[in-house]
Amino acid sequence: MRCFGKRPWSDKFGPRQAVSTTALLLALGTHAIAGGPDWLRELAQVPLPEYPDDPAAVMLLHERKLTVSADGEIEIRTRQAFRILRSEGRSYGTVSVLYGDDDHLTYFKGWSLPAAGKDFTVKEKDAVETQTFGDLYSDRHAKILRIPAADPGNVIAFESRRKSRPMVLEDAIWLDQEIPIRLSRYMLELPRGWEFDARWVNQPETEPRKLEENAWVWEIRDRPALPMEPNMPDWRAEAGRVVVTLFPGGRRGDGDWRSLASWEQIGRWYERLSKPQRQATAELREKVAELTAHAETPLDEIRALAAFAQRDIRYVAIEIGVGAYRPSAAPETLTNRFGDCKDKANLLATMLGEIGIESHLVLVHSRRGVVKPEAPSVLGFDHVIVALRLAEETPRKQLYAWAEGEPFQSLLFFDPTDSLTPLGYLPTALQGGFGLIASEDGGDLMRLPALPPQSNRMLRVGEFSLNAAGDLSGNVREIWWGGPAAGRRATLLQVPEPERRKTQERFLGAFLGGVSLRSWDVKNLENFDQNLVVDYSFTARDYAQRVGDLLLVRPKVLGAEGIKLSDAEDRNQPVAFESAIQRSDVVTIRFPDEYEIDELPPPVDAPGDFVEYHSRVKVDGRALKYTRTYVVKALEAPPERWPELKDVLQRIADDERSLVVLKRSSTR
Amino acid sequence: MQRMIVVSICWIWLFSHPLSASEDERWEPVPPEEMSLAEDPLRPGSAAIALYREQTTNYDKSFEDFHFRVKILSEEGKRFADVELPYLENWVEVRDLQGRIIRPDGTVLPFEGAIHRKTVARRKDLEIYSRVFTFPEVEVGSILEYRYRLEWKYGVPAIHEWLVQDDISLLRGRFVLINSVSLFHSLRFGWTMFFLPEGQRLEPRQDGSWVLEVANIPAFRSEEYMPPADALRARVRFFPEAADMPRGSAFWEEFGKRAYQSEEKFIGDSKDLRKEALAIAPPDLPPEQRLRRLYARVLEIDNLGYPTGQREGRGKPKENKSAKDVLKRGYGEPWEVNRLLVALARGAGFESFVALLCPRRSRIFVPDMLDRSQLNAHVVIVRFQDRDGEKEIFLDPATRLAPFGFLTWDQTGVEGLRLERSGGVRIRSPVPKSEDSVTECKAELSLDAKGTAEGTVEVLFRGEAALSLRTKAAQASEPREDLKEELQGWLPSQARIDFKEVGPWEDPERPLRAVFHLQVPGFAQTTSRRLIVPLAAFHLWRKHPFASAERTHPIYFPYPWRELDDITYLLPAGFEVEAMPEATTAPAEFGRYRTSCERIEGGLRFRRELTVDGIVFPQTHYPILRNFFERLREGDRAHALLRKTTME
């Protein structure tokens, strides 16, 4: 999702969707001519150091030059050069430049300098242009160029230049890639009297070198590769970057609404931009009255309006010009019954205002950790949600998404764009990140709530009986709360109803052989405020294995907990969890009379600061009682704690495969 | 080898100017039974249903009219309110677009929203855009209706399709063909109907048009392991027929004759090639050996069907006019590579032919559909005599890493034509067997008292199993890493694989071999008295392919295959075998599955064989097939129990 703002920065991975859509055209080939610029030839001559991690490629140069002309027009020149070291590095030969309808792409060329043979040049006319970014329509474009001979040993490069008059005088450069960077360079040329602020993220502040009057350059050499590891946070949360805000002459502070260098300024700017769009009309008031007519409490009224914005306003992103930032007028969104994230948030805020509830639009990034308090930035946001100020006496039962802080004291956060996460909860990707509360008094950056495990739960209760042939049959009830409920609902709702039963069969098929689903029923699938309840019964043939006079029974029966283990001894990146959760299984298996317990798996008690796991198998008469609880207690575990986390995950994996040994009674 | 990329122009829904701002009186009223419809009677629970759809394809005037009426049946169905319609800018123009929304209460709202033009992909020589718009005020129960005309600048394409069965059910549909004036001059025009309900067919009308009226076409649903979707959907395919071509079975004979002439023109009869062929394959060698030498020589040609970095960016190479050019210049398009083999084989005295096949990756050959584009795979047939009599062998050097005598799976067991001077002769390519694709695993794994398994594993991939890995490796990234990922998928995630030897990647005549050191912590479960050892080490984490009890479509495997495992488990000190699973056998008409476990000195030996010898199975066979794979899963979960002999 990206329903707020322009994509300004040189994203490392570029427009991936665009690449896939245009793969066919790119495959048709390019017609290259010889030649490469001097700056590239010089770079290609420089010998490389030894890289112990055997990277796929090395970025020889990552340069971004921003020049502001006297009339305020901004030109951004980007140069990137790579030496391909392994065949996996061939993907660096596909490069892209992003621009908007109002921008002017003036130059786009790529070069290839093979280790042997002639150089190649490809030009803008060889590029494929696309606007397919996942939204229905936006005025952003990408041009994608495939540089020939991006093979091991060769050097490839491109340069792009575009001119624009952006709404926001802000720029940034990423300092990390998944390959080493020999030289990152950021250059700034401003008209006389213009000033700038530079803020650094995941990188100590570096002083620029002054080139001439109002021209500076920052250089960082030999940056190692950003390690990409499974289950790591979003790469943008970990990568270094510099965010630069420009100030036209003498207008620092609130003098120019395009120059926003503090959270306070950004929050005020967004409030002023969006507030005129929150004018209620008679039709809107009528709708609010209709929706709240049967509400018994103020909280019921809020729930009714939230559900309307969430479910009856279809998510459709159409972003043109200022529409990338400014929401549509609330009455228009109401009439259309569609809108993007800011439209939905803005409509809800307007409706809440009609019942006397104060609320604020909140700018966030849809990936946790990308917004950094130390680097105020408009372009770092890509999503808008709502924060509600509720009366002290509002009952808080089942409202978990609270955050406290000055000056707003207590706010309840809600994302009307996520159609499955009800009021009181917050989508998992937003939890624990930062959000900027838009306000006329100036914005305030707050940490969004991280919901406790108890609010995100799943309980599975299974009652089974096992016969002497090893066949297992029985009933299961699953109760889902919070984030897991939203995820399960999404899985079910995204397939046509006639196909939904098959999702349950596939789930069972992942754990059981010879399984036959006898019944299946889902309650509250579309009552998002209620717990999701799934009841099913099945038979699994030969569930227990007969080995001689022994019968091996896996007491866990269903489900897999933990994240995928890797064989890595250590990590460089934190381990990120989707959310704090608690999942429990309570399984009863009546075993056949002909058998007695011979051996039970040992209990598992794996406490931990991040993940905790406990399991027990007990005998209760002629039944096995298996219980287990898996709790994720934090959103992230630092890399140095990986060994202890890995140990817990390994113990979970071992427990899930553990078997009870039953022995035929007559042979005892 | 695929002869060409088939450009599919099936469904390009086109829009251009903003929708008409006013309600048009020509809209037909929606019948009351459709207004009140709340459920898809054909697929209950569906998100939306097409109440009515009309498509008029007018070859006389080069346009098509489209009309859609869709009812939203659930919240999920609201996504049908977003309409995105890609089109080729240089080929078509869109006109007369109109839309309306009928609310659940029956009030009608003309569509007045904006239509955007979105660049899907634009390059100097090709421009694909889409028209995008979204209907406002959509509720469950709303009916969305829109229509437009698509004007083809150079005539409606001769190869064209009405896709009658879509992803939502169709209650009523009307498809009209107007083709009274031949736009194709020397071409006639034919069509074939697929999977239409009984009695629903294209009927001639007095005005010269042809009309197909359909009703109750259920939504198409995909399933795993099903034949190509295009071979199952209800549709009508149009194709050109040259006026001078016969109809019926004579069509293919005549087509074969013409294709033969075109092939022969390229293959030629060059003295130089004959000389070269005899030098490569001297007549004193056995025939098959001679042929293998010729095949190996042809594989040395730089096959332009496979991109390489060295060739990239150097512009289009000079066009070959003959097989002689291919040999002289050392490069060629895939079909030119095959033609060179025919030329060399003939030069060496073999009887050889070009054959055209209908690859089954995306379709099944339909002889009644007189559409030559069905036969878009190009292979070689060579006949020779050896001690066992006359042999006929299919070869495809155009598939760069295919071993001698091997066709890729999509070219096996399919119909086609052998091109001869007298015409095309209907043939069927050899049906693949399980021994054509074998994966063999041999391992010796030592267990320790903590349950870790460690040792050396050798995996051999033969036939299709090797070809697909080699092709992937040749085209993509680091071959060893790709293979490691493949192997890692067979094993628990904590398994550590360290390659000792991998290859050969470029020699198709030898199996692809991977030898590696494997370490799997926690492989066996430890208890206070036992080690519980899973035996089918390479199949423990595979998913059930047929978890669902229901099946709509036939079951379709790309090719038959065989898996052979031979694993030795060496016991840790202080343990003895307490119990082992009994041998399993699951024979079936289409293959077999068997496992056995035996004691050996110091350990256990587990052997497993899976053979699946079939490609297509009717859905009536689903229970049998499902049962077979369930027994396989049960067998693969077999454990041996090791007992401690000394208590700590």
PDB file of N, CA and C in Angstrom, chain B residues 541-610:
ATOM      1  N   TRP B 541       8.906 -33.372   4.420  1.00  0.00           N
ATOM      2  CA  TRP B 541       8.277 -32.057   4.498  1.00  0.00           C
ATOM      3  C   TRP B 541       7.508 -31.707   3.229  1.00  0.00           C
ATOM      4  N   ARG B 542       7.213 -32.730   2.438  1.00  0.00           N
ATOM      5  CA  ARG B 542       6.482 -32.456   1.203  1.00  0.00           C
ATOM      6  C   ARG B 542       4.990 -32.342   1.491  1.00  0.00           C
ATOM      7  N   LYS B 543       4.354 -31.438   0.765  1.00  0.00           N
ATOM      8  CA  LYS B 543       2.924 -31.221   0.996  1.00  0.00           C
ATOM      9  C   LYS B 543       2.095 -32.276   0.277  1.00  0.00           C
ATOM     10  N   HIS B 544       0.890 -32.457   0.781  1.00  0.00           N
ATOM     11  CA  HIS B 544      -0.054 -33.371   0.148  1.00  0.00           C
ATOM     12  C   HIS B 544      -0.537 -32.714  -1.147  1.00  0.00           C
ATOM     13  N   PRO B 545      -0.343 -33.358  -2.292  1.00  0.00           N
ATOM     14  CA  PRO B 545      -0.768 -32.682  -3.529  1.00  0.00           C
ATOM     15  C   PRO B 545      -2.281 -32.663  -3.713  1.00  0.00           C
ATOM     16  N   PHE B 546      -2.991 -33.573  -3.037  1.00  0.00           N
ATOM     17  CA  PHE B 546      -4.435 -33.657  -3.268  1.00  0.00           C
ATOM     18  C   PHE B 546      -5.182 -33.647  -1.932  1.00  0.00           C
ATOM     19  N   ALA B 547      -5.065 -32.533  -1.228  1.00  0.00           N
ATOM     20  CA  ALA B 547      -5.684 -32.450   0.092  1.00  0.00           C
ATOM     21  C   ALA B 547      -7.210 -32.401  -0.009  1.00  0.00           C
ATOM     22  N   SER B 548      -7.717 -31.805  -1.079  1.00  0.00           N
ATOM     23  CA  SER B 548      -9.169 -31.632  -1.174  1.00  0.00           C
ATOM     24  C   SER B 548      -9.866 -32.935  -1.551  1.00  0.00           C
ATOM     25  N   ALA B 549     -11.044 -33.141  -0.973  1.00  0.00           N
ATOM     26  CA  ALA B 549     -11.802 -34.360  -1.279  1.00  0.00           C
ATOM     27  C   ALA B 549     -12.528 -34.244  -2.613  1.00  0.00           C
ATOM     28  N   GLU B 550     -12.757 -32.999  -3.054  1.00  0.00           N
ATOM     29  CA  GLU B 550     -13.527 -32.802  -4.288  1.00  0.00           C
ATOM     30  C   GLU B 550     -12.607 -32.500  -5.450  1.00  0.00           C
ATOM     31  N   ARG B 551     -13.074 -32.838  -6.624  1.00  0.00           N
ATOM     32  CA  ARG B 551     -12.274 -32.558  -7.809  1.00  0.00           C
ATOM     33  C   ARG B 551     -13.202 -32.239  -8.971  1.00  0.00           C
ATOM     34  N   THR B 552     -12.907 -31.171  -9.686  1.00  0.00           N
ATOM     35  CA  THR B 552     -13.722 -30.793 -10.838  1.00  0.00           C
ATOM     36  C   THR B 552     -13.051 -31.200 -12.139  1.00  0.00           C
ATOM     37  N   HIS B 553     -11.741 -30.923 -12.224  1.00  0.00           N
ATOM     38  CA  HIS B 553     -11.042 -31.129 -13.499  1.00  0.00           C
ATOM     39  C   HIS B 553     -10.250 -32.433 -13.488  1.00  0.00           C
ATOM     40  N   PRO B 554      -9.860 -32.899 -14.659  1.00  0.00           N
ATOM     41  CA  PRO B 554      -8.958 -34.052 -14.706  1.00  0.00           C
ATOM     42  C   PRO B 554      -7.640 -33.721 -14.005  1.00  0.00           C
ATOM     43  N   ILE B 555      -6.908 -34.744 -13.667  1.00  0.00           N
ATOM     44  CA  ILE B 555      -5.607 -34.559 -13.004  1.00  0.00           C
ATOM     45  C   ILE B 555      -4.531 -34.686 -14.087  1.00  0.00           C
ATOM     46  N   TYR B 556      -3.584 -33.817 -14.015  1.00  0.00           N
ATOM     47  CA  TYR B 556      -2.612 -33.725 -15.108  1.00  0.00           C
ATOM     48  C   TYR B 556      -1.228 -33.488 -14.529  1.00  0.00           C
ATOM     49  N   PHE B 557      -0.327 -34.423 -14.789  1.00  0.00           N
ATOM     50  CA  PHE B 557       1.075 -34.218 -14.419  1.00  0.00           C
ATOM     51  C   PHE B 557       1.837 -33.875 -15.701  1.00  0.00           C
ATOM     52  N   PRO B 558       2.797 -32.975 -15.623  1.00  0.00           N
ATOM     53  CA  PRO B 558       3.544 -32.658 -16.843  1.00  0.00           C
ATOM     54  C   PRO B 558       4.221 -33.893 -17.442  1.00  0.00           C
ATOM     55  N   TYR B 559       4.789 -34.705 -16.586  1.00  0.00           N
ATOM     56  CA  TYR B 559       5.486 -35.892 -17.108  1.00  0.00           C
ATOM     57  C   TYR B 559       5.531 -36.969 -16.020  1.00  0.00           C
ATOM     58  N   PRO B 560       5.663 -38.230 -16.421  1.00  0.00           N
ATOM     59  CA  PRO B 560       5.822 -39.298 -15.434  1.00  0.00           C
ATOM     60  C   PRO B 560       7.193 -39.176 -14.772  1.00  0.00           C
ATOM     61  N   TRP B 561       7.337 -39.734 -13.584  1.00  0.00           N
ATOM     62  CA  TRP B 561       8.626 -39.611 -12.914  1.00  0.00           C
ATOM     63  C   TRP B 561       8.864 -40.767 -11.962  1.00  0.00           C
ATOM     64  N   ARG B 562      10.094 -40.874 -11.592  1.00  0.00           N
ATOM     65  CA  ARG B 562      10.462 -41.923 -10.638  1.00  0.00           C
ATOM     66  C   ARG B 562      11.409 -41.316  -9.604  1.00  0.00           C
ATOM     67  N   GLU B 563      11.244 -41.754  -8.363  1.00  0.00           N
ATOM     68  CA  GLU B 563      12.158 -41.343  -7.285  1.00  0.00           C
ATOM     69  C   GLU B 563      12.707 -42.605  -6.633  1.00  0.00           C
ATOM     70  N   LEU B 564      13.999 -42.680  -6.501  1.00  0.00           N
ATOM     71  CA  LEU B 564      14.633 -43.846  -5.877  1.00  0.00           C
ATOM     72  C   LEU B 564      15.515 -43.360  -4.738  1.00  0.00           C
ATOM     73  N   ASP B 565      15.289 -43.907  -3.546  1.00  0.00           N
ATOM     74  CA  ASP B 565      16.105 -43.524  -2.395  1.00  0.00           C
ATOM     75  C   ASP B 565      16.756 -44.760  -1.812  1.00  0.00           C
ATOM     76  N   ASP B 566      17.973 -44.619  -1.420  1.00  0.00           N
ATOM     77  CA  ASP B 566      18.681 -45.720  -0.746  1.00  0.00           C
ATOM     78  C   ASP B 566      19.501 -45.063   0.366  1.00  0.00           C
ATOM     79  N   ILE B 567      19.003 -45.169   1.588  1.00  0.00           N
ATOM     80  CA  ILE B 567      19.627 -44.440   2.700  1.00  0.00           C
ATOM     81  C   ILE B 567      20.091 -45.422   3.771  1.00  0.00           C
ATOM     82  N   THR B 568      21.324 -45.271   4.146  1.00  0.00           N
ATOM     83  CA  THR B 568      21.852 -46.071   5.257  1.00  0.00           C
ATOM     84  C   THR B 568      21.946 -45.180   6.486  1.00  0.00           C
ATOM     85  N   TYR B 569      21.373 -45.650   7.586  1.00  0.00           N
ATOM     86  CA  TYR B 569      21.490 -44.930   8.858  1.00  0.00           C
ATOM     87  C   TYR B 569      22.425 -45.725   9.768  1.00  0.00           C
ATOM     88  N   LEU B 570      23.501 -45.111  10.189  1.00  0.00           N
ATOM     89  CA  LEU B 570      24.428 -45.770  11.105  1.00  0.00           C
ATOM     90  C   LEU B 570      24.056 -45.393  12.527  1.00  0.00           C
ATOM     91  N   LEU B 571      23.920 -46.402  13.373  1.00  0.00           N
ATOM     92  CA  LEU B 571      23.412 -46.169  14.732  1.00  0.00           C
ATOM     93  C   LEU B 571      24.495 -45.586  15.635  1.00  0.00           C
ATOM     94  N   PRO B 572      24.105 -44.732  16.562  1.00  0.00           N
ATOM     95  CA  PRO B 572      25.093 -44.239  17.515  1.00  0.00           C
ATOM     96  C   PRO B 572      25.455 -45.344  18.520  1.00  0.00           C
ATOM     97  N   ALA B 573      26.613 -45.211  19.111  1.00  0.00           N
ATOM     98  CA  ALA B 573      27.041 -46.193  20.103  1.00  0.00           C
ATOM     99  C   ALA B 573      26.024 -46.235  21.234  1.00  0.00           C
ATOM    100  N   GLY B 574      25.745 -47.414  21.737  1.00  0.00           N
ATOM    101  CA  GLY B 574      24.830 -47.545  22.863  1.00  0.00           C
ATOM    102  C   GLY B 574      23.380 -47.654  22.446  1.00  0.00           C
ATOM    103  N   PHE B 575      23.114 -47.812  21.165  1.00  0.00           N
ATOM    104  CA  PHE B 575      21.733 -47.980  20.698  1.00  0.00           C
ATOM    105  C   PHE B 575      21.613 -49.233  19.844  1.00  0.00           C
ATOM    106  N   GLU B 576      20.421 -49.828  19.889  1.00  0.00           N
ATOM    107  CA  GLU B 576      20.144 -50.951  18.999  1.00  0.00           C
ATOM    108  C   GLU B 576      18.754 -50.755  18.406  1.00  0.00           C
ATOM    109  N   VAL B 577      18.506 -51.499  17.338  1.00  0.00           N
ATOM    110  CA  VAL B 577      17.202 -51.350  16.693  1.00  0.00           C
ATOM    111  C   VAL B 577      16.151 -52.053  17.542  1.00  0.00           C
ATOM    112  N   GLU B 578      15.132 -51.320  17.913  1.00  0.00           N
ATOM    113  CA  GLU B 578      14.039 -51.905  18.678  1.00  0.00           C
ATOM    114  C   GLU B 578      12.907 -52.340  17.752  1.00  0.00           C
ATOM    115  N   ALA B 579      12.577 -51.486  16.829  1.00  0.00           N
ATOM    116  CA  ALA B 579      11.478 -51.809  15.912  1.00  0.00           C
ATOM    117  C   ALA B 579      11.647 -51.048  14.612  1.00  0.00           C
ATOM    118  N   MET B 580      11.191 -51.703  13.547  1.00  0.00           N
ATOM    119  CA  MET B 580      11.262 -51.067  12.224  1.00  0.00           C
ATOM    120  C   MET B 580       9.893 -51.190  11.573  1.00  0.00           C
ATOM    121  N   PRO B 581       9.571 -50.298  10.673  1.00  0.00           N
ATOM    122  CA  PRO B 581       8.284 -50.433   9.985  1.00  0.00           C
ATOM    123  C   PRO B 581       8.333 -51.606   9.011  1.00  0.00           C
ATOM    124  N   GLU B 582       7.166 -52.150   8.773  1.00  0.00           N
ATOM    125  CA  GLU B 582       7.096 -53.216   7.774  1.00  0.00           C
ATOM    126  C   GLU B 582       7.238 -52.609   6.384  1.00  0.00           C
ATOM    127  N   ALA B 583       7.592 -53.481   5.447  1.00  0.00           N
ATOM    128  CA  ALA B 583       7.694 -53.009   4.057  1.00  0.00           C
ATOM    129  C   ALA B 583       6.315 -52.545   3.591  1.00  0.00           C
ATOM    130  N   THR B 584       6.296 -51.498   2.808  1.00  0.00           N
ATOM    131  CA  THR B 584       5.023 -50.996   2.271  1.00  0.00           C
ATOM    132  C   THR B 584       5.021 -51.222   0.767  1.00  0.00           C
ATOM    133  N   THR B 585       3.873 -51.560   0.261  1.00  0.00           N
ATOM    134  CA  THR B 585       3.730 -51.630  -1.195  1.00  0.00           C
ATOM    135  C   THR B 585       2.378 -51.045  -1.542  1.00  0.00           C
ATOM    136  N   ALA B 586       2.397 -50.144  -2.467  1.00  0.00           N
ATOM    137  CA  ALA B 586       1.138 -49.571  -2.944  1.00  0.00           C
ATOM    138  C   ALA B 586       1.169 -49.607  -4.467  1.00  0.00           C
ATOM    139  N   PRO B 587       0.804 -50.741  -5.037  1.00  0.00           N
ATOM    140  CA  PRO B 587       0.804 -50.793  -6.498  1.00  0.00           C
ATOM    141  C   PRO B 587      -0.439 -50.093  -7.040  1.00  0.00           C
ATOM    142  N   ALA B 588      -0.318 -49.559  -8.194  1.00  0.00           N
ATOM    143  CA  ALA B 588      -1.468 -48.939  -8.840  1.00  0.00           C
ATOM    144  C   ALA B 588      -1.293 -49.131 -10.337  1.00  0.00           C
ATOM    145  N   GLU B 589      -2.398 -48.934 -11.050  1.00  0.00           N
ATOM    146  CA  GLU B 589      -2.323 -49.077 -12.513  1.00  0.00           C
ATOM    147  C   GLU B 589      -1.287 -48.144 -13.098  1.00  0.00           C
ATOM    148  N   PHE B 590      -1.142 -47.037 -12.472  1.00  0.00           N
ATOM    149  CA  PHE B 590      -0.303 -45.987 -13.041  1.00  0.00           C
ATOM    150  C   PHE B 590       1.077 -45.911 -12.381  1.00  0.00           C
ATOM    151  N   GLY B 591       1.424 -46.851 -11.541  1.00  0.00           N
ATOM    152  CA  GLY B 591       2.743 -46.773 -10.937  1.00  0.00           C
ATOM    153  C   GLY B 591       2.814 -47.587  -9.668  1.00  0.00           C
ATOM    154  N   ARG B 592       3.774 -47.278  -8.857  1.00  0.00           N
ATOM    155  CA  ARG B 592       3.878 -48.006  -7.594  1.00  0.00           C
ATOM    156  C   ARG B 592       4.649 -47.161  -6.591  1.00  0.00           C
ATOM    157  N   TYR B 593       4.411 -47.546  -5.330  1.00  0.00           N
ATOM    158  CA  TYR B 593       5.165 -46.943  -4.236  1.00  0.00           C
ATOM    159  C   TYR B 593       5.553 -48.083  -3.327  1.00  0.00           C
ATOM    160  N   ARG B 594       6.800 -48.173  -2.980  1.00  0.00           N
ATOM    161  CA  ARG B 594       7.194 -49.223  -2.035  1.00  0.00           C
ATOM    162  C   ARG B 594       8.366 -48.752  -1.193  1.00  0.00           C
ATOM    163  N   THR B 595       8.374 -49.228   0.017  1.00  0.00           N
ATOM    164  CA  THR B 595       9.493 -48.932   0.909  1.00  0.00           C
ATOM    165  C   THR B 595       9.891 -50.228   1.597  1.00  0.00           C
ATOM    166  N   SER B 596      11.123 -50.258   2.023  1.00  0.00           N
ATOM    167  CA  SER B 596      11.568 -51.394   2.825  1.00  0.00           C
ATOM    168  C   SER B 596      12.632 -50.906   3.777  1.00  0.00           C
ATOM    169  N   CYS B 597      12.714 -51.586   4.900  1.00  0.00           N
ATOM    170  CA  CYS B 597      13.729 -51.227   5.880  1.00  0.00           C
ATOM    171  C   CYS B 597      14.353 -52.526   6.380  1.00  0.00           C
ATOM    172  N   GLU B 598      15.652 -52.586   6.391  1.00  0.00           N
ATOM    173  CA  GLU B 598      16.310 -53.812   6.860  1.00  0.00           C
ATOM    174  C   GLU B 598      17.467 -53.460   7.782  1.00  0.00           C
ATOM    175  N   ARG B 599      17.773 -54.410   8.658  1.00  0.00           N
ATOM    176  CA  ARG B 599      18.934 -54.224   9.534  1.00  0.00           C
ATOM    177  C   ARG B 599      20.187 -54.528   8.746  1.00  0.00           C
ATOM    178  N   ILE B 600      21.199 -53.751   8.938  1.00  0.00           N
ATOM    179  CA  ILE B 600      22.511 -54.071   8.396  1.00  0.00           C
ATOM    180  C   ILE B 600      23.502 -53.930   9.541  1.00  0.00           C
ATOM    181  N   GLU B 601      24.685 -54.308   9.306  1.00  0.00           N
ATOM    182  CA  GLU B 601      25.655 -54.237  10.385  1.00  0.00           C
ATOM    183  C   GLU B 601      25.835 -52.774  10.808  1.00  0.00           C
ATOM    184  N   GLY B 602      25.566 -52.526  12.033  1.00  0.00           N
ATOM    185  CA  GLY B 602      25.769 -51.187  12.584  1.00  0.00           C
ATOM    186  C   GLY B 602      24.666 -50.210  12.232  1.00  0.00           C
ATOM    187  N   GLY B 603      23.597 -50.680  11.612  1.00  0.00           N
ATOM    188  CA  GLY B 603      22.582 -49.701  11.279  1.00  0.00           C
ATOM    189  C   GLY B 603      21.363 -50.248  10.565  1.00  0.00           C
ATOM    190  N   LEU B 604      20.763 -49.381   9.759  1.00  0.00           N
ATOM    191  CA  LEU B 604      19.534 -49.687   9.039  1.00  0.00           C
ATOM    192  C   LEU B 604      19.696 -49.250   7.595  1.00  0.00           C
ATOM    193  N   ARG B 605      19.025 -49.975   6.717  1.00  0.00           N
ATOM    194  CA  ARG B 605      19.011 -49.517   5.326  1.00  0.00           C
ATOM    195  C   ARG B 605      17.562 -49.337   4.907  1.00  0.00           C
ATOM    196  N   PHE B 606      17.258 -48.125   4.439  1.00  0.00           N
ATOM    197  CA  PHE B 606      15.891 -47.794   4.032  1.00  0.00           C
ATOM    198  C   PHE B 606      15.884 -47.547   2.523  1.00  0.00           C
ATOM    199  N   ARG B 607      14.974 -48.244   1.858  1.00  0.00           N
ATOM    200  CA  ARG B 607      14.858 -48.022   0.415  1.00  0.00           C
ATOM    201  C   ARG B 607      13.421 -47.621   0.064  1.00  0.00           C
ATOM    202  N   ARG B 608      13.336 -46.755  -0.898  1.00  0.00           N
ATOM    203  CA  ARG B 608      12.027 -46.219  -1.275  1.00  0.00           C
ATOM    204  C   ARG B 608      11.991 -46.059  -2.783  1.00  0.00           C
ATOM    205  N   GLU B 609      10.868 -46.430  -3.359  1.00  0.00           N
ATOM    206  CA  GLU B 609      10.681 -46.189  -4.794  1.00  0.00           C
ATOM    207  C   GLU B 609       9.292 -45.612  -5.017  1.00  0.00           C
ATOM    208  N   LEU B 610       9.243 -44.549  -5.765  1.00  0.00           N
ATOM    209  CA  LEU B 610       7.962 -44.009  -6.219  1.00  0.00           C
ATOM    210  C   LEU B 610       8.017 -43.927  -7.732  1.00  0.00           C
TER     211      LEU B 610
END
